[in-house]
PDB file of C-alpha atoms in Angstrom:
ATOM      1  CA  UNK A 242     -30.686 -41.138  32.112  1.00 47.00           C
ATOM      2  CA  UNK A 243     -31.505 -38.910  29.150  1.00 39.00           C
ATOM      3  CA  UNK A 244     -32.102 -35.935  31.466  1.00 40.00           C
ATOM      4  CA  UNK A 245     -28.724 -36.489  33.143  1.00 41.00           C
ATOM      5  CA  UNK A 246     -26.944 -36.699  29.777  1.00 39.00           C
ATOM      6  CA  UNK A 247     -28.625 -33.460  28.661  1.00 38.00           C
ATOM      7  CA  UNK A 248     -27.506 -31.658  31.815  1.00 37.00           C
ATOM      8  CA  UNK A 249     -23.919 -32.870  31.342  1.00 40.00           C
ATOM      9  CA  UNK A 250     -23.967 -31.701  27.702  1.00 36.00           C
ATOM     10  CA  UNK A 251     -25.302 -28.270  28.672  1.00 41.00           C
ATOM     11  CA  UNK A 252     -22.668 -27.915  31.397  1.00 41.00           C
ATOM     12  CA  UNK A 253     -19.948 -28.792  28.894  1.00 45.00           C
ATOM     13  CA  UNK A 254     -21.223 -26.182  26.430  1.00 37.00           C
ATOM     14  CA  UNK A 255     -21.309 -23.527  29.154  1.00 40.00           C
ATOM     15  CA  UNK A 256     -17.718 -24.305  30.144  1.00 42.00           C
ATOM     16  CA  UNK A 257     -16.640 -24.121  26.482  1.00 42.00           C
ATOM     17  CA  UNK A 258     -18.381 -20.754  26.060  1.00 43.00           C
ATOM     18  CA  UNK A 259     -16.795 -19.420  29.259  1.00 37.00           C
ATOM     19  CA  UNK A 260     -13.341 -20.585  28.142  1.00 42.00           C
ATOM     20  CA  UNK A 261     -13.817 -18.944  24.733  1.00 45.00           C
ATOM     21  CA  UNK A 262     -14.856 -15.649  26.333  1.00 44.00           C
ATOM     22  CA  UNK A 263     -11.798 -15.648  28.579  1.00 48.00           C
ATOM     23  CA  UNK A 264      -9.566 -16.303  25.559  1.00 45.00           C
ATOM     24  CA  UNK A 265     -11.147 -13.348  23.715  1.00 44.00           C
ATOM     25  CA  UNK A 266     -10.571 -11.089  26.719  1.00 49.00           C
ATOM     26  CA  UNK A 267      -6.836 -11.815  26.618  1.00 51.00           C
ATOM     27  CA  UNK A 268      -6.485 -11.389  22.852  1.00 52.00           C
ATOM     28  CA  UNK A 269      -4.858  -8.087  21.958  1.00 55.00           C
ATOM     29  CA  UNK A 270      -6.728  -5.906  19.448  1.00 58.00           C
ATOM     30  CA  UNK A 271      -5.365  -5.951  15.916  1.00 66.00           C
ATOM     31  CA  UNK A 272      -2.513  -3.486  15.565  1.00 82.00           C
ATOM     32  CA  UNK A 273      -3.326  -0.690  13.138  1.00 88.00           C
ATOM     33  CA  UNK A 274      -1.068  -0.494  10.097  1.00 95.00           C
ATOM     34  CA  UNK A 275      -1.260   3.324  10.119  1.00 98.00           C
ATOM     35  CA  UNK A 276      -2.131   4.286  13.716  1.00 98.00           C
ATOM     36  CA  UNK A 277      -1.686   8.011  13.069  1.00 98.00           C
ATOM     37  CA  UNK A 278      -4.965   7.996  11.121  1.00 98.00           C
ATOM     38  CA  UNK A 279      -7.319   8.820  13.993  1.00 98.00           C
ATOM     39  CA  UNK A 280     -10.021  11.449  14.174  1.00 98.00           C
ATOM     40  CA  UNK A 281      -8.750  14.504  16.044  1.00 98.00           C
ATOM     41  CA  UNK A 282      -5.081  14.087  15.151  1.00 98.00           C
ATOM     42  CA  UNK A 283      -3.440  17.248  13.870  1.00 98.00           C
ATOM     43  CA  UNK A 284      -0.097  18.156  12.311  1.00 98.00           C
ATOM     44  CA  UNK A 285       1.306  21.676  11.944  1.00 98.00           C
ATOM     45  CA  UNK A 286       4.002  22.293   9.323  1.00 98.00           C
ATOM     46  CA  UNK A 287       6.285  25.087   8.235  1.00 98.00           C
ATOM     47  CA  UNK A 288       5.718  25.396   4.475  1.00 98.00           C
ATOM     48  CA  UNK A 289       8.896  26.810   2.962  1.00 98.00           C
ATOM     49  CA  UNK A 290       9.347  28.365  -0.493  1.00 96.00           C
ATOM     50  CA  UNK A 291      11.781  30.857  -1.989  1.00 92.00           C
ATOM     51  CA  UNK A 292       9.306  33.608  -1.056  1.00 92.00           C
ATOM     52  CA  UNK A 293       9.472  32.719   2.625  1.00 95.00           C
ATOM     53  CA  UNK A 294       7.523  30.438   4.899  1.00 96.00           C
ATOM     54  CA  UNK A 295       4.049  30.070   6.302  1.00 97.00           C
ATOM     55  CA  UNK A 296       2.372  27.664   8.698  1.00 98.00           C
ATOM     56  CA  UNK A 297      -0.213  25.135   7.615  1.00 98.00           C
ATOM     57  CA  UNK A 298      -2.073  22.471   9.535  1.00 98.00           C
ATOM     58  CA  UNK A 299      -3.876  19.253   8.700  1.00 98.00           C
ATOM     59  CA  UNK A 300      -6.535  17.973  11.124  1.00 98.00           C
ATOM     60  CA  UNK A 301      -8.502  14.754  10.759  1.00 98.00           C
ATOM     61  CA  UNK A 302     -12.103  15.865  11.224  1.00 98.00           C
ATOM     62  CA  UNK A 303     -14.064  12.660  10.735  1.00 98.00           C
ATOM     63  CA  UNK A 304     -14.102   9.210   9.131  1.00 97.00           C
ATOM     64  CA  UNK A 305     -16.543   7.488   6.789  1.00 94.00           C
ATOM     65  CA  UNK A 306     -17.484   3.829   6.962  1.00 93.00           C
ATOM     66  CA  UNK A 307     -15.515   3.336   3.726  1.00 94.00           C
ATOM     67  CA  UNK A 308     -12.237   4.273   5.525  1.00 97.00           C
ATOM     68  CA  UNK A 309     -12.006   7.730   3.991  1.00 98.00           C
ATOM     69  CA  UNK A 310     -10.980  10.502   6.367  1.00 98.00           C
ATOM     70  CA  UNK A 311     -12.014  14.134   5.952  1.00 98.00           C
ATOM     71  CA  UNK A 312      -8.918  16.234   6.635  1.00 98.00           C
ATOM     72  CA  UNK A 313      -9.049  20.005   7.055  1.00 98.00           C
ATOM     73  CA  UNK A 314      -6.159  22.020   5.600  1.00 98.00           C
ATOM     74  CA  UNK A 315      -5.748  25.382   7.326  1.00 98.00           C
ATOM     75  CA  UNK A 316      -3.392  28.261   6.595  1.00 97.00           C
ATOM     76  CA  UNK A 317      -2.614  29.215  10.170  1.00 97.00           C
ATOM     77  CA  UNK A 318      -3.045  32.888  11.008  1.00 95.00           C
ATOM     78  CA  UNK A 319      -4.868  33.725   7.767  1.00 95.00           C
ATOM     79  CA  UNK A 320      -8.543  34.413   7.131  1.00 95.00           C
ATOM     80  CA  UNK A 321      -8.718  31.799   4.392  1.00 95.00           C
ATOM     81  CA  UNK A 322     -11.361  29.113   5.013  1.00 96.00           C
ATOM     82  CA  UNK A 323     -10.288  25.548   5.739  1.00 97.00           C
ATOM     83  CA  UNK A 324     -10.045  23.296   2.686  1.00 97.00           C
ATOM     84  CA  UNK A 325     -11.455  19.777   2.747  1.00 97.00           C
ATOM     85  CA  UNK A 326      -9.148  16.947   1.713  1.00 97.00           C
ATOM     86  CA  UNK A 327      -9.962  13.264   1.838  1.00 98.00           C
ATOM     87  CA  UNK A 328      -7.321  10.713   2.795  1.00 98.00           C
ATOM     88  CA  UNK A 329      -7.699   6.931   2.896  1.00 98.00           C
ATOM     89  CA  UNK A 330      -6.314   4.303   5.251  1.00 98.00           C
ATOM     90  CA  UNK A 331      -7.098   0.685   6.063  1.00 97.00           C
ATOM     91  CA  UNK A 332      -5.045  -2.253   7.288  1.00 97.00           C
ATOM     92  CA  UNK A 333      -3.080  -2.404   4.025  1.00 97.00           C
ATOM     93  CA  UNK A 334      -2.996   1.003   2.334  1.00 98.00           C
ATOM     94  CA  UNK A 335      -2.466   4.692   3.071  1.00 98.00           C
ATOM     95  CA  UNK A 336      -2.865   7.643   0.730  1.00 98.00           C
ATOM     96  CA  UNK A 337      -3.458  11.380   0.784  1.00 98.00           C
ATOM     97  CA  UNK A 338      -4.503  11.334  -2.899  1.00 97.00           C
ATOM     98  CA  UNK A 339      -8.174  10.451  -3.426  1.00 97.00           C
ATOM     99  CA  UNK A 340     -11.160  11.683  -5.437  1.00 95.00           C
ATOM    100  CA  UNK A 341     -13.598  11.053  -2.595  1.00 96.00           C
ATOM    101  CA  UNK A 342     -16.512  11.854  -2.341  1.00 95.00           C
ATOM    102  CA  UNK A 343     -16.911  12.252  -6.117  1.00 95.00           C
ATOM    103  CA  UNK A 344     -15.598   8.732  -6.693  1.00 94.00           C
ATOM    104  CA  UNK A 345     -13.683   5.975  -4.925  1.00 92.00           C
ATOM    105  CA  UNK A 346     -10.587   6.630  -7.048  1.00 92.00           C
ATOM    106  CA  UNK A 347      -7.415   6.783  -4.968  1.00 96.00           C
ATOM    107  CA  UNK A 348      -3.678   6.585  -5.641  1.00 98.00           C
ATOM    108  CA  UNK A 349      -1.730   4.336  -3.278  1.00 98.00           C
ATOM    109  CA  UNK A 350       1.158   6.117  -1.557  1.00 98.00           C
ATOM    110  CA  UNK A 351       2.241   3.410   0.890  1.00 98.00           C
ATOM    111  CA  UNK A 352       1.276  -0.132   1.865  1.00 98.00           C
ATOM    112  CA  UNK A 353       1.908  -2.271   4.906  1.00 96.00           C
ATOM    113  CA  UNK A 354       5.334  -3.973   4.800  1.00 96.00           C
ATOM    114  CA  UNK A 355       6.405  -1.922   1.765  1.00 98.00           C
ATOM    115  CA  UNK A 356       9.881  -2.460   0.324  1.00 98.00           C
ATOM    116  CA  UNK A 357      12.272  -0.176  -1.513  1.00 98.00           C
ATOM    117  CA  UNK A 358      11.341  -0.245  -5.191  1.00 98.00           C
ATOM    118  CA  UNK A 359       7.618  -0.797  -4.619  1.00 98.00           C
ATOM    119  CA  UNK A 360       5.883   1.415  -7.139  1.00 98.00           C
ATOM    120  CA  UNK A 361       2.330   2.355  -8.069  1.00 98.00           C
ATOM    121  CA  UNK A 362       1.562   4.002 -11.406  1.00 98.00           C
ATOM    122  CA  UNK A 363      -1.702   5.488 -12.638  1.00 98.00           C
ATOM    123  CA  UNK A 364      -2.777   7.248 -15.814  1.00 97.00           C
ATOM    124  CA  UNK A 365      -4.689  10.519 -15.638  1.00 96.00           C
ATOM    125  CA  UNK A 366      -5.942  12.083 -18.911  1.00 96.00           C
ATOM    126  CA  UNK A 367      -4.765  15.601 -19.653  1.00 95.00           C
ATOM    127  CA  UNK A 368      -7.350  18.282 -18.792  1.00 93.00           C
ATOM    128  CA  UNK A 369      -9.321  19.667 -21.737  1.00 91.00           C
ATOM    129  CA  UNK A 370      -8.682  23.241 -20.632  1.00 90.00           C
ATOM    130  CA  UNK A 371      -5.153  24.190 -21.756  1.00 81.00           C
ATOM    131  CA  UNK A 372      -4.889  26.587 -18.815  1.00 81.00           C
ATOM    132  CA  UNK A 373      -5.604  23.793 -16.334  1.00 89.00           C
ATOM    133  CA  UNK A 374      -2.250  22.836 -14.841  1.00 91.00           C
ATOM    134  CA  UNK A 375      -3.374  19.774 -12.893  1.00 94.00           C
ATOM    135  CA  UNK A 376      -0.938  16.870 -12.905  1.00 97.00           C
ATOM    136  CA  UNK A 377      -1.715  14.312 -15.595  1.00 97.00           C
ATOM    137  CA  UNK A 378      -0.203  11.521 -17.661  1.00 97.00           C
ATOM    138  CA  UNK A 379       1.697   8.861 -15.729  1.00 98.00           C
ATOM    139  CA  UNK A 380       1.304   9.549 -12.011  1.00 98.00           C
ATOM    140  CA  UNK A 381       3.689   7.498  -9.871  1.00 98.00           C
ATOM    141  CA  UNK A 382       4.448   6.877  -6.214  1.00 98.00           C
ATOM    142  CA  UNK A 383       7.625   4.930  -5.459  1.00 98.00           C
ATOM    143  CA  UNK A 384       9.208   3.826  -2.183  1.00 98.00           C
ATOM    144  CA  UNK A 385      12.821   4.979  -2.326  1.00 98.00           C
ATOM    145  CA  UNK A 386      13.828   4.316   1.318  1.00 98.00           C
ATOM    146  CA  UNK A 387      12.420   2.123   4.104  1.00 98.00           C
ATOM    147  CA  UNK A 388      12.835   2.132   7.889  1.00 96.00           C
ATOM    148  CA  UNK A 389      15.061   5.176   7.723  1.00 97.00           C
ATOM    149  CA  UNK A 390      15.484   7.855  10.408  1.00 98.00           C
ATOM    150  CA  UNK A 391      14.327  11.467  10.292  1.00 98.00           C
ATOM    151  CA  UNK A 392      14.715  14.071  13.053  1.00 98.00           C
ATOM    152  CA  UNK A 393      12.019  16.655  13.798  1.00 98.00           C
ATOM    153  CA  UNK A 394      10.358  18.407  16.759  1.00 98.00           C
ATOM    154  CA  UNK A 395      13.176  17.363  19.064  1.00 97.00           C
ATOM    155  CA  UNK A 396      13.004  13.617  18.434  1.00 97.00           C
ATOM    156  CA  UNK A 397      14.108  11.014  15.911  1.00 98.00           C
ATOM    157  CA  UNK A 398      11.575   8.940  14.009  1.00 98.00           C
ATOM    158  CA  UNK A 399      13.047   5.577  13.003  1.00 97.00           C
ATOM    159  CA  UNK A 400      10.081   4.035  11.161  1.00 97.00           C
ATOM    160  CA  UNK A 401      10.117   6.353   8.154  1.00 98.00           C
ATOM    161  CA  UNK A 402       9.423   5.492   4.515  1.00 98.00           C
ATOM    162  CA  UNK A 403      10.437   7.896   1.767  1.00 98.00           C
ATOM    163  CA  UNK A 404       7.939   7.984  -1.090  1.00 98.00           C
ATOM    164  CA  UNK A 405       8.563   9.937  -4.301  1.00 98.00           C
ATOM    165  CA  UNK A 406       5.596  11.335  -6.239  1.00 98.00           C
ATOM    166  CA  UNK A 407       6.077  12.309  -9.905  1.00 98.00           C
ATOM    167  CA  UNK A 408       3.934  13.140 -12.942  1.00 98.00           C
ATOM    168  CA  UNK A 409       4.922  12.876 -16.606  1.00 98.00           C
ATOM    169  CA  UNK A 410       2.977  16.053 -17.488  1.00 97.00           C
ATOM    170  CA  UNK A 411       5.339  18.126 -15.329  1.00 97.00           C
ATOM    171  CA  UNK A 412       8.824  16.614 -15.722  1.00 96.00           C
ATOM    172  CA  UNK A 413      10.542  18.798 -13.100  1.00 97.00           C
ATOM    173  CA  UNK A 414       7.825  18.322 -10.474  1.00 98.00           C
ATOM    174  CA  UNK A 415       8.370  15.872  -7.628  1.00 98.00           C
ATOM    175  CA  UNK A 416       7.446  15.453  -3.976  1.00 98.00           C
ATOM    176  CA  UNK A 417       9.418  13.309  -1.547  1.00 98.00           C
ATOM    177  CA  UNK A 418       7.181  12.381   1.387  1.00 98.00           C
ATOM    178  CA  UNK A 419       8.839  11.105   4.565  1.00 98.00           C
ATOM    179  CA  UNK A 420       6.091   9.049   6.231  1.00 98.00           C
ATOM    180  CA  UNK A 421       6.462   7.636   9.738  1.00 98.00           C
ATOM    181  CA  UNK A 422       4.297   4.568  10.322  1.00 97.00           C
ATOM    182  CA  UNK A 423       3.544   5.792  13.837  1.00 97.00           C
ATOM    183  CA  UNK A 424       3.282   9.542  13.297  1.00 98.00           C
ATOM    184  CA  UNK A 425       2.394  10.313   9.665  1.00 98.00           C
ATOM    185  CA  UNK A 426       4.168  12.726   7.340  1.00 98.00           C
ATOM    186  CA  UNK A 427       7.247  14.180   9.036  1.00 98.00           C
ATOM    187  CA  UNK A 428       8.372  16.290   6.119  1.00 98.00           C
ATOM    188  CA  UNK A 429       8.061  16.775   2.385  1.00 98.00           C
ATOM    189  CA  UNK A 430      10.732  18.033   0.000  1.00 98.00           C
ATOM    190  CA  UNK A 431      10.303  18.668  -3.682  1.00 98.00           C
ATOM    191  CA  UNK A 432       9.671  21.025  -6.586  1.00 98.00           C
ATOM    192  CA  UNK A 433       6.365  22.835  -6.915  1.00 97.00           C
ATOM    193  CA  UNK A 434       5.142  24.692  -9.992  1.00 95.00           C
ATOM    194  CA  UNK A 435       3.124  27.721 -11.004  1.00 93.00           C
ATOM    195  CA  UNK A 436       2.055  29.380 -14.239  1.00 87.00           C
ATOM    196  CA  UNK A 437       2.448  33.160 -14.195  1.00 83.00           C
ATOM    197  CA  UNK A 438       0.278  35.339 -16.479  1.00 79.00           C
ATOM    198  CA  UNK A 439      -0.249  32.566 -19.001  1.00 72.00           C
ATOM    199  CA  UNK A 440       3.458  32.069 -19.607  1.00 77.00           C
ATOM    200  CA  UNK A 441       5.365  28.834 -19.295  1.00 86.00           C
ATOM    201  CA  UNK A 442       5.234  26.900 -16.067  1.00 92.00           C
ATOM    202  CA  UNK A 443       7.886  27.861 -13.526  1.00 94.00           C
ATOM    203  CA  UNK A 444       9.209  25.407 -10.949  1.00 97.00           C
ATOM    204  CA  UNK A 445      10.379  26.283  -7.450  1.00 97.00           C
ATOM    205  CA  UNK A 446      11.686  24.438  -4.370  1.00 98.00           C
ATOM    206  CA  UNK A 447       8.949  23.533  -1.903  1.00 98.00           C
ATOM    207  CA  UNK A 448       9.178  21.887   1.515  1.00 98.00           C
ATOM    208  CA  UNK A 449       7.098  21.078   4.572  1.00 97.00           C
ATOM    209  CA  UNK A 450       8.714  20.539   7.948  1.00 98.00           C
ATOM    210  CA  UNK A 451       6.805  19.207  10.948  1.00 98.00           C
ATOM    211  CA  UNK A 452       6.448  21.920  13.583  1.00 98.00           C
ATOM    212  CA  UNK A 453       4.130  20.146  16.034  1.00 98.00           C
ATOM    213  CA  UNK A 454       1.522  17.423  16.390  1.00 98.00           C
ATOM    214  CA  UNK A 455      -1.108  16.811  19.057  1.00 98.00           C
ATOM    215  CA  UNK A 456      -0.674  13.072  19.624  1.00 97.00           C
TER     216      UNK A 456
END
């Protein structure tokens, strides 16, 4: 009797395991919050200033286990070496502004299900070198538009968030990033800055426009 009961119990457990496996097979994988963040993806942009325009590209080269992505910035057609950047993305957050690998410091640019008015502010001490023009003070990223439409490369992206980046150290500087949840940065519009021969900082219009992508 005991042997029969044991066999029935084992059969029941096998059926339960088989049922669970079949359920898992039909479960869809978790949808990525920022699916454009995949190794091998590349964007080419026209970078436009008053002096003219040039082409740049960003290519995701690899990913760390901590969800940082090494991204190579290239100036297309020039002999300049590629520059390493490190972006971050997980199921909640995306940013192009990190201090990896020196530290895990990162500035949130966009989060899943963001709303207009969402804002992230950070404080960065002023550099000790007076000739260092890095952004400092209050660094902010603010969502100023959500689920808007932007046209580029012959199509219209309808899942775009506009995120404004500012810094209190440079009051005329700003960057408006237009980020598609499916395709990444479609364009950027803003004011860049430069210091010429030690004089005061000069600001100038700066824009990126998506020229092509490989995914």
